[in-house]
mmCIF file of C-alpha atoms in Angstrom:
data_model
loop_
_atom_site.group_PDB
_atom_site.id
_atom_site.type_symbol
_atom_site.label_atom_id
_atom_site.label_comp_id
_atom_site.label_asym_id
_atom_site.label_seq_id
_atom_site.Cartn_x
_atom_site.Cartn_y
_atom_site.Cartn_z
ATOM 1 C CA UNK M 1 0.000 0.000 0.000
ATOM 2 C CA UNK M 2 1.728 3.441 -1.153
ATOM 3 C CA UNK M 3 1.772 6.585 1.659
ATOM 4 C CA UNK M 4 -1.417 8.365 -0.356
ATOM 5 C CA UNK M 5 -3.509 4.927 0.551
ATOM 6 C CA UNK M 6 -2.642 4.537 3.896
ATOM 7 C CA UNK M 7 -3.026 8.443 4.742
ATOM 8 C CA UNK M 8 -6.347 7.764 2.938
ATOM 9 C CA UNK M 9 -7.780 4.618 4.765
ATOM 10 C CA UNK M 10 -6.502 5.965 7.982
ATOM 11 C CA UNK M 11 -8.674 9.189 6.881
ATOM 12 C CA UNK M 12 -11.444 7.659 6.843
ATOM 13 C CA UNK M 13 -11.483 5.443 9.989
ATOM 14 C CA UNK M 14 -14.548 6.671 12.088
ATOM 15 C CA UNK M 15 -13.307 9.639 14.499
ATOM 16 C CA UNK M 16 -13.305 7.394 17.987
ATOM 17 C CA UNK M 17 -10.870 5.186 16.252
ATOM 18 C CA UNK M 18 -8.892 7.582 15.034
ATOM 19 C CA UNK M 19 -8.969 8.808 18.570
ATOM 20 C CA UNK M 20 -7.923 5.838 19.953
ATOM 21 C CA UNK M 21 -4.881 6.182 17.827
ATOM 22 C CA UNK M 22 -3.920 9.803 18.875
ATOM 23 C CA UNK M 23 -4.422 8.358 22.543
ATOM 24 C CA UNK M 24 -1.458 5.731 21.290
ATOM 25 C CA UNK M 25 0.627 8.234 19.547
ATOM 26 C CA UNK M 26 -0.096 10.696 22.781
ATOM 27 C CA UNK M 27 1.429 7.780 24.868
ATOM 28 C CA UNK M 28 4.321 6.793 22.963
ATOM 29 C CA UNK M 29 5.727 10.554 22.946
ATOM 30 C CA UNK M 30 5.276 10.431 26.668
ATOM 31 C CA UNK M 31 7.718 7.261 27.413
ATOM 32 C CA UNK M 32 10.162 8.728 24.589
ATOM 33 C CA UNK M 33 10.128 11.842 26.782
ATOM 34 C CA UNK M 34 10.089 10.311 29.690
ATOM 35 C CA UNK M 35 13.095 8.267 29.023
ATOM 36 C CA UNK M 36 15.056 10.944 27.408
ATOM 37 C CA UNK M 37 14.384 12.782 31.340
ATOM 38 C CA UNK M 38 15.936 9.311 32.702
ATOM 39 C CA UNK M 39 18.748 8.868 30.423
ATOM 40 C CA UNK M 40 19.987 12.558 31.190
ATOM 41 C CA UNK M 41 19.299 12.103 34.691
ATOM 42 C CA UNK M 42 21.587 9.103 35.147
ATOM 43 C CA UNK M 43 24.206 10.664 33.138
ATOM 44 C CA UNK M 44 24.346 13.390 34.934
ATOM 45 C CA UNK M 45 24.647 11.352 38.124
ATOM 46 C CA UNK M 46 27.148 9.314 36.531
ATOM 47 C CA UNK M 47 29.308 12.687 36.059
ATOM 48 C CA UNK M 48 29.067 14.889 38.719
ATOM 49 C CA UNK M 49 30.178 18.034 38.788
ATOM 50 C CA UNK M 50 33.716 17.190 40.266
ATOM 51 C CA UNK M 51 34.512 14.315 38.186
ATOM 52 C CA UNK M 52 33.576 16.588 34.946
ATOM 53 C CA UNK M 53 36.097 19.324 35.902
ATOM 54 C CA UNK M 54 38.586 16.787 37.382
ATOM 55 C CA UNK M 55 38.924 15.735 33.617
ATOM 56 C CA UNK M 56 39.857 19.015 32.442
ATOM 57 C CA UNK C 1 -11.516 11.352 25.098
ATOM 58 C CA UNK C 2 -14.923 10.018 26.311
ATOM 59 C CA UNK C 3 -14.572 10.481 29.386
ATOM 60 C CA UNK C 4 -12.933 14.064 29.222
ATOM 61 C CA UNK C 5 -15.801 14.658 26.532
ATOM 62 C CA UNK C 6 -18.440 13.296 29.281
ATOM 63 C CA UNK C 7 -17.209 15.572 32.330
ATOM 64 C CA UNK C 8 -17.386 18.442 29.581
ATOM 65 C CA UNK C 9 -20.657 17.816 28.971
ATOM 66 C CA UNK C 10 -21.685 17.550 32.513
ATOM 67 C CA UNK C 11 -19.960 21.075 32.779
ATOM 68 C CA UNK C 12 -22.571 22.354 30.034
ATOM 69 C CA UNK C 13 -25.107 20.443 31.748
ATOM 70 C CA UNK C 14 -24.302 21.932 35.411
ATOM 71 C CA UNK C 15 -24.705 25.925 32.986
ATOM 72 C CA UNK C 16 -20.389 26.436 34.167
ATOM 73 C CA UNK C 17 -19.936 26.339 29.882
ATOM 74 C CA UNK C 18 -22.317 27.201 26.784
ATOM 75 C CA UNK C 19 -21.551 26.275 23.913
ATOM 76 C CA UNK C 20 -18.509 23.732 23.602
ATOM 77 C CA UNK C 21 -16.465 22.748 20.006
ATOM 78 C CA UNK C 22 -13.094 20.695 19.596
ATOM 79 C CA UNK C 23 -10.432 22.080 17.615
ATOM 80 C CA UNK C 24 -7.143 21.952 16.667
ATOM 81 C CA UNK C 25 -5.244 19.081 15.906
ATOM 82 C CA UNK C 26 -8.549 16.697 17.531
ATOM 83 C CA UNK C 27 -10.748 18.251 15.784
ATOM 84 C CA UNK C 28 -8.166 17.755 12.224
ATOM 85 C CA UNK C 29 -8.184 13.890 13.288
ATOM 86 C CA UNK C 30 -12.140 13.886 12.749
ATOM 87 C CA UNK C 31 -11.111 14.845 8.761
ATOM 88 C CA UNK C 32 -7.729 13.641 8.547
ATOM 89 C CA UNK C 33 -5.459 10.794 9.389
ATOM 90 C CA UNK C 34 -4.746 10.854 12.880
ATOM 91 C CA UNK C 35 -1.312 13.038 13.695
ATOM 92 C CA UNK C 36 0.368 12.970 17.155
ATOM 93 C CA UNK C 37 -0.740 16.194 19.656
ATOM 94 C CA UNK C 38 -0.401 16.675 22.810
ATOM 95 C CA UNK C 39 -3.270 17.864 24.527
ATOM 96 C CA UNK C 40 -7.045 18.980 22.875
ATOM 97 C CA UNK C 41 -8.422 22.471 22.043
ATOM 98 C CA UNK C 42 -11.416 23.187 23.200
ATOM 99 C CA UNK C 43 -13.385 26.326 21.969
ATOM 100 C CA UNK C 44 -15.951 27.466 24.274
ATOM 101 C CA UNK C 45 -18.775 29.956 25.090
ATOM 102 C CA UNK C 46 -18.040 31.663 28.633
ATOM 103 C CA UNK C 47 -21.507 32.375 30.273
ATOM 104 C CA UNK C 48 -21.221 36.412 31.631
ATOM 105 C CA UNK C 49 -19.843 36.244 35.169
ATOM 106 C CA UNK C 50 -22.599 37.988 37.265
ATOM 107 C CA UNK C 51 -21.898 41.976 37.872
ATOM 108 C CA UNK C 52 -18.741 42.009 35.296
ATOM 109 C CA UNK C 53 -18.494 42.382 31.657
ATOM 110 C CA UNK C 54 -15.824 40.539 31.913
ATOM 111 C CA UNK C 55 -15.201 36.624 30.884
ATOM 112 C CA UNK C 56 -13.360 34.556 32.917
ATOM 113 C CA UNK C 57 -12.323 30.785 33.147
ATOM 114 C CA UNK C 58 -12.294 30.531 36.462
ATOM 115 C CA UNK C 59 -14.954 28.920 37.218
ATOM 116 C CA UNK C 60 -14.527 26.086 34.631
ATOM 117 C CA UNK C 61 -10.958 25.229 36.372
ATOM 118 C CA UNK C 62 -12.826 25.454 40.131
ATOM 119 C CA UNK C 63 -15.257 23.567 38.473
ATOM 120 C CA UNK C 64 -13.021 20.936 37.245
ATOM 121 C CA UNK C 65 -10.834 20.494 39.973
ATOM 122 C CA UNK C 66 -12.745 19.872 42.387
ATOM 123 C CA UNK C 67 -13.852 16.815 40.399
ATOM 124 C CA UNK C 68 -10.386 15.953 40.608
ATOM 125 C CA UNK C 69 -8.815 17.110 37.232
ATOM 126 C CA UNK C 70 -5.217 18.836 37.497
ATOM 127 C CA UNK C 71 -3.877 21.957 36.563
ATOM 128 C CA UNK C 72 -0.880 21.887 34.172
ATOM 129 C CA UNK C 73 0.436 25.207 33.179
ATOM 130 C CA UNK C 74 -2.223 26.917 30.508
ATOM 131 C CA UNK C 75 -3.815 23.495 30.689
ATOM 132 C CA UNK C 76 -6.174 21.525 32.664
ATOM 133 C CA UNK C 77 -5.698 17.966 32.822
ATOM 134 C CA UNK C 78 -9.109 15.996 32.414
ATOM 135 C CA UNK C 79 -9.107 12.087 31.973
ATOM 136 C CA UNK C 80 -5.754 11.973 31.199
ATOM 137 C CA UNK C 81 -5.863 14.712 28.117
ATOM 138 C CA UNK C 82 -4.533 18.122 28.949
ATOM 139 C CA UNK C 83 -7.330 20.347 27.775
ATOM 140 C CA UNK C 84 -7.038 24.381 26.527
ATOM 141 C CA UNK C 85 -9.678 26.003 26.823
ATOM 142 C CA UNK C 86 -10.184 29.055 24.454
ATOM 143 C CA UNK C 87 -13.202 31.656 24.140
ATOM 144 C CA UNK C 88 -13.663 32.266 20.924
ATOM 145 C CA UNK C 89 -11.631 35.368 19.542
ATOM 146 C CA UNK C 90 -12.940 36.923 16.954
ATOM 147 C CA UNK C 91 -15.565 37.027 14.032
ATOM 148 C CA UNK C 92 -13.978 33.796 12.765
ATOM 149 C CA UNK C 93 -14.042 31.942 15.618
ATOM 150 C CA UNK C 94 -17.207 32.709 16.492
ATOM 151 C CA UNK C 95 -18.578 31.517 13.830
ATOM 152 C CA UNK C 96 -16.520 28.464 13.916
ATOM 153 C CA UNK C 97 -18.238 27.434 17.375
ATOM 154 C CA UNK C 98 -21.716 28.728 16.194
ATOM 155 C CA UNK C 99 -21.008 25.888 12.559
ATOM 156 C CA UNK C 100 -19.682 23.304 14.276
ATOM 157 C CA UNK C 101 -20.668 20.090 13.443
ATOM 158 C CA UNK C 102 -22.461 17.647 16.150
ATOM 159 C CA UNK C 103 -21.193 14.201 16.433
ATOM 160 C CA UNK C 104 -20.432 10.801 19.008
ATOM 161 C CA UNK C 105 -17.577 9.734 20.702
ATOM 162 C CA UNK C 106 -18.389 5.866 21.916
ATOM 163 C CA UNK C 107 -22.268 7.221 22.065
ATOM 164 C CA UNK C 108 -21.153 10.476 23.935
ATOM 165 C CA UNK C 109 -22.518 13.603 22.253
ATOM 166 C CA UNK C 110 -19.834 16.338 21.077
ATOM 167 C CA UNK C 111 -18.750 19.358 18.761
ATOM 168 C CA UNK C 112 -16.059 19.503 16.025
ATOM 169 C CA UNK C 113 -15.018 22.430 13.975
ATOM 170 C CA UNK C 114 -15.883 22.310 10.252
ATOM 171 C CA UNK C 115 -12.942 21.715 8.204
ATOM 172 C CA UNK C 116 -13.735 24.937 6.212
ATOM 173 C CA UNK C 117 -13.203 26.970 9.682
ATOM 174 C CA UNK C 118 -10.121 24.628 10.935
ATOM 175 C CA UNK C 119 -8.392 25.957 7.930
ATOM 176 C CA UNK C 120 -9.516 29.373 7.705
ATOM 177 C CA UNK C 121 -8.199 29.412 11.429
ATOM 178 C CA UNK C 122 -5.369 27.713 10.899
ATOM 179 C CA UNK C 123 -4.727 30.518 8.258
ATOM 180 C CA UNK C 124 -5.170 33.191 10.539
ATOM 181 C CA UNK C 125 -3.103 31.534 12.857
ATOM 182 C CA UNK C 126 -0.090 31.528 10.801
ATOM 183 C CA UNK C 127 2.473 29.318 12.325
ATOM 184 C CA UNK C 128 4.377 26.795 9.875
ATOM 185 C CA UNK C 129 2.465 23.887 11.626
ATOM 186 C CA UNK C 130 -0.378 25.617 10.756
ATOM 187 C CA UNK C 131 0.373 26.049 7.434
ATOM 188 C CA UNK C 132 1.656 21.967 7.188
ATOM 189 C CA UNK C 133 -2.110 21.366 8.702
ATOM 190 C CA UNK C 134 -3.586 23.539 5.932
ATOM 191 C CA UNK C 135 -1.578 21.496 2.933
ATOM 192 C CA UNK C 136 -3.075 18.235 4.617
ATOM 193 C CA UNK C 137 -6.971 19.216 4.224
ATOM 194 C CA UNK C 138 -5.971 19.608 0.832
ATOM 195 C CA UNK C 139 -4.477 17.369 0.008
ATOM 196 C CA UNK C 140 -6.656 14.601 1.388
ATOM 197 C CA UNK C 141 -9.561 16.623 -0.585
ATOM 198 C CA UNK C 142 -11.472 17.291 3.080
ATOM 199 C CA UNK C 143 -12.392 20.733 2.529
ATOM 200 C CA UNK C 144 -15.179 22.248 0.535
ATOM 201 C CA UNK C 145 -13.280 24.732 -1.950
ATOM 202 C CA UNK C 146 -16.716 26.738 -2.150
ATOM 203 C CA UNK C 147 -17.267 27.477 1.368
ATOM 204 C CA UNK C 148 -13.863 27.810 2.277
ATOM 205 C CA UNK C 149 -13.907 30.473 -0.309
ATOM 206 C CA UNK C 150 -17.028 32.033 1.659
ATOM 207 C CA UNK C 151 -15.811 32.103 4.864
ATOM 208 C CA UNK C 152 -11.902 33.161 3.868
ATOM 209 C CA UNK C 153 -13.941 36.268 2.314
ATOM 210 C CA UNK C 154 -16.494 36.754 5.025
ATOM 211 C CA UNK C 155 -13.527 36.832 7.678
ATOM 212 C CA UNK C 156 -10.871 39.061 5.303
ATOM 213 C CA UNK C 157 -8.714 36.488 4.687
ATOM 214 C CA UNK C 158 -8.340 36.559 0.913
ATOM 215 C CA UNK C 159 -5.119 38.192 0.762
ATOM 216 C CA UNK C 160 -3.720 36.380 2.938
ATOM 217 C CA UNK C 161 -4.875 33.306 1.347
ATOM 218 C CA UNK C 162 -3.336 34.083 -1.932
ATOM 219 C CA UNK C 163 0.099 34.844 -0.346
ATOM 220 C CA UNK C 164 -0.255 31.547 0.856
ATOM 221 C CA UNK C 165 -1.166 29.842 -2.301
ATOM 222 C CA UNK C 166 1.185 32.046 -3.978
ATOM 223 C CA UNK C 167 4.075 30.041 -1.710
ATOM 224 C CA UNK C 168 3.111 26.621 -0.436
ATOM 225 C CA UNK C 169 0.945 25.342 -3.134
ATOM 226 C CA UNK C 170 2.712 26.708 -6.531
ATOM 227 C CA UNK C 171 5.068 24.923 -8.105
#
């Protein structure tokens, strides 16, 4: 199925479907943020401030 | 989204709201393919606040939280979706909320903007993800080229219109 068909047949879903979906998508960008919070948090822990300058 | 749509109809019910539509990128799914947002516009009649001219939210976010929804910023958290609530600005979106089209959610009653007003709006608006919003209506064929027309020249927006013509859809 080519991008123009999906786009299409997603289109045309009814709306609580499609709703369902955002809800999914909504979700998703939540854990990807989420985690990108985590992985910066344990780096940061990983390198405190005295090790950082300690390398310099 | 039924059950933030059902505690926003209770709020019309209860008189806190009048008049209630979704828009934004929600209200795009109901014409579109669904693409990813973050929380749901809500467009909304403000009933006068007794003794004042003014309008004021307030008592749609007293209302809410004390049924146990959270404030988030500029948003107010309601069955998991953060929800904005906006009073309509404006000629345009006025009329947006007056035309908006009645439909169900799971057998729960609600509003959606017309796709004619979403992109007149989303004109007016004038951010590039507006503009990327406007190229998908037309794309997928959802508006009505006629009363688009109508309402882009009942609201001023012709001009602005062909500037955007002029540089997103001419090749």
């Amino acid at each position: 199925m080519d991008e123009k068909e999906r786009r299409k047949r997603l289109a045309s879903l009814p709306f609580a479907e499609k709703l369902k979906i955002l809800e999914k998508l909504r979700d998703r960008s939540r854990v990807i943020a989420t985690a990108g919070l985590r992985k910066a948090r344990v780096r940061h822990e990983r390198e405190p401030l005295d090790d950082v300058t300690s390398k310099s | 989204m039924k059950a933030t749509l059902e505690m926003i109809n209770r709020m019309q019910a209860d008189g806190v709201i009048g008049k209630y539509a979704i828009g934004g990128a929600v209200a795009a799914t109901f014409y579109l393919e669904p693409s990813a947002t973050e929380d749901v516009d809500i467009f909304v009649m403000l009933p006068p606040t007794p003794g004042s001219s003014l309008l004021s939210l307030s008592p749609i976010y007293e209302y809410l939280t004390a049924r146990g929804c959270r404030v988030a910023g500029e948003r107010i958290v309601v069955a998991d979706w953060p929800m904005q609530l906006l009073a309509p600005h404006g000629a345009l979106e006025q009329e947006a909320l007056d035309d908006a089209v009645e439909t169900e959610v799971e057998g729960v009653r609600t509003w959606v903007l017309r796709a004619e007003h979403l992109v007149a709006i989303a004109l007016q608006t004038g951010r590039a993800k507006d503009y990327a919003r406007i190229v998908q209506f037309l794309e997928q064929d959802a508006v009505d080229a006629d009363k688009l027309k109508r309402v882009l020249m009942r609201h001023g927006l012709v001009p602005k219109w062909e500037r955007f013509e002029h540089k997103y859809l001419e090749e």
